[in-house]
Every structure is written in structure tokens, then in C-alpha cells.
Short mmCIF file of C-alpha atoms in Angstrom, two decimals:
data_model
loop_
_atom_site.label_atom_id
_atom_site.label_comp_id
_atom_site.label_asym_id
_atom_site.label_seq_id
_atom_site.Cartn_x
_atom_site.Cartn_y
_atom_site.Cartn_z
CA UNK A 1 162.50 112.59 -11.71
CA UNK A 2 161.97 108.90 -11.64
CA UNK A 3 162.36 107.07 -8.56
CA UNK A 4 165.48 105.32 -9.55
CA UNK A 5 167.47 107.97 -10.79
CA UNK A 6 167.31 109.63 -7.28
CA UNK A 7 170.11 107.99 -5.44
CA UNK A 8 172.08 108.56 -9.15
CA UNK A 9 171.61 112.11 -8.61
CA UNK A 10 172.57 111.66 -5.33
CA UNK A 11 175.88 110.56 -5.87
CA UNK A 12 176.65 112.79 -8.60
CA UNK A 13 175.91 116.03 -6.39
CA UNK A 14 177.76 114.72 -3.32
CA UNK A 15 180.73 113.95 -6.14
CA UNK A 16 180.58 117.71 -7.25
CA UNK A 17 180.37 118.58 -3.85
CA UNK A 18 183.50 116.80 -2.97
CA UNK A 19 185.17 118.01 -5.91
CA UNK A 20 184.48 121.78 -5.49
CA UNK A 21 185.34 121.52 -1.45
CA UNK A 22 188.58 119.52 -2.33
CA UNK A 23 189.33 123.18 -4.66
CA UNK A 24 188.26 125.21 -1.84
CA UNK A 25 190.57 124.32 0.63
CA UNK A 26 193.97 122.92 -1.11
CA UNK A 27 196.78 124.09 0.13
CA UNK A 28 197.99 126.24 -3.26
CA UNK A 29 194.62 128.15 -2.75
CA UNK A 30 195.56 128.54 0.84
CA UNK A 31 199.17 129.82 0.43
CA UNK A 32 197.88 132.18 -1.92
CA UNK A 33 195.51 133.67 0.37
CA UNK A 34 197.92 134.20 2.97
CA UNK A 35 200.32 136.01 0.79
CA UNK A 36 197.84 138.60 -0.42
CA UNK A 37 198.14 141.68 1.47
CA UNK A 38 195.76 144.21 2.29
CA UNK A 39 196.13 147.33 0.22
CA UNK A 40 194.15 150.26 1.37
CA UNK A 41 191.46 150.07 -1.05
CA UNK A 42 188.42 149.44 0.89
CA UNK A 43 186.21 147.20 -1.87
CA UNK A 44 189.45 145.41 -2.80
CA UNK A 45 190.54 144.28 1.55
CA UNK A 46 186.66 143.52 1.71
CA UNK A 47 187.42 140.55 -1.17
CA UNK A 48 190.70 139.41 0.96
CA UNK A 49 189.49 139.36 3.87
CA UNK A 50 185.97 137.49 2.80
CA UNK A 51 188.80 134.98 1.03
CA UNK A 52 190.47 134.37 4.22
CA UNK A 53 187.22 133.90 5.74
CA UNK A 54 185.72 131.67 3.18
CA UNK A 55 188.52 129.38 3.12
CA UNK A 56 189.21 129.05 6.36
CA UNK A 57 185.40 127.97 7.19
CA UNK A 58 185.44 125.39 4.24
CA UNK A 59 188.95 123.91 5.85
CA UNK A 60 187.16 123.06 9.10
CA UNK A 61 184.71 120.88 7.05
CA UNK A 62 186.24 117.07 6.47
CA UNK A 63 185.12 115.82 3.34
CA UNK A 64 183.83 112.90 4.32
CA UNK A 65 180.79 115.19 5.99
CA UNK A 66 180.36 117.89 2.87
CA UNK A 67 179.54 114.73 1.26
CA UNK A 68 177.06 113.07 3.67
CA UNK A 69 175.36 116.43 3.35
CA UNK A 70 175.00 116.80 0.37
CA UNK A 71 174.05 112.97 -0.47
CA UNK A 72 171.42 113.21 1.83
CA UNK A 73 169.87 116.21 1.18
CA UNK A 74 169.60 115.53 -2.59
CA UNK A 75 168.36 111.89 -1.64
CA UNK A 76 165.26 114.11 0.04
CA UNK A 77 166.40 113.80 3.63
CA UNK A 78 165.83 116.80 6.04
CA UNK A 79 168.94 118.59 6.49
CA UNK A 80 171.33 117.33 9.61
CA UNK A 81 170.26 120.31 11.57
CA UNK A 82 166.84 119.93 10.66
CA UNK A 83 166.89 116.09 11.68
CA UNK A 84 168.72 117.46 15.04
CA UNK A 85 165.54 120.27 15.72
CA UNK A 86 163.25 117.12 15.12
CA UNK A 87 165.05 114.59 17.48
CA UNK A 88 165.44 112.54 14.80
#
């Protein structure tokens, strides 16, 4: 990839990233979630439950951090916890 087009690439990814975490945690997704009931069906609680999960772990992310992640690790940085392992 040329040199230049890096930080481009950058910003594009941390965009996406925004964008998808924005979907993963609004509130109609949310409400949603909490309505669904477990049934019984083992395979079919498994998906509700990993839902639940999934959601509420993206919701403790702000945004503003999904997207200095992902900036920075597409910009060639060392991950955060990487960086933090390193003293950096």
C-alpha cells in the first residue's frame, strides 16, 4: 500500500468501526434482546444468551475508544495492550 494512503485507510476502518459499534449497541437492538425469552431449546438459549452477552460487552465500549483502536492499529501501531506490556 503506498505510504500515503495509510492514514486514508486508517480513517476509513476506524469509520466502519464506529459505524458497526454504533449498530451493536443502539437501544432498538437492545430492547429487542431483552424481550427475547429463553425457550427450552438448548442451541436456540445458547444464541440469546451469547446476544445478551455480546451486546452488553460492546455497550461498555465508548465510541470514542473503538475508534482510537481501530485507527491505530490499521495506522501500524501495536495494539493498546501491547503498547501497555511494552511500557510504552
Amino acid at each position: 500500500m503506498p505510504q500515503k494512503g495509510v492514514n486514508a485507510r486508517a480513517e476509513m476502518c476506524a469509520q466502519i468501526a464506529i459505524t458497526s459499534h454504533q449498530l451493536q449497541t443502539s437501544d432498538a437492538l437492545g430492547e429487542l434482546i431483552s424481550n427475547v425469552e429463553e425457550t427450552g431449546e438448548p442451541a436456540r438459549d445458547t444464541n440469546i444468551r451469547e446476544a445478551k452477552r455480546n451486546y452488553e460487552r460492546a455497550s461498555r465500549l465508548p465510541s470514542e475508544l473503538v475508534e482510537q483502536l481501530e485507527s491505530g492499529i490499521v495506522a501500524g501501531q501495536k495494539p493498546l495492550g501491547a503498547q501497555l506490556v511494552a511500557g510504552e
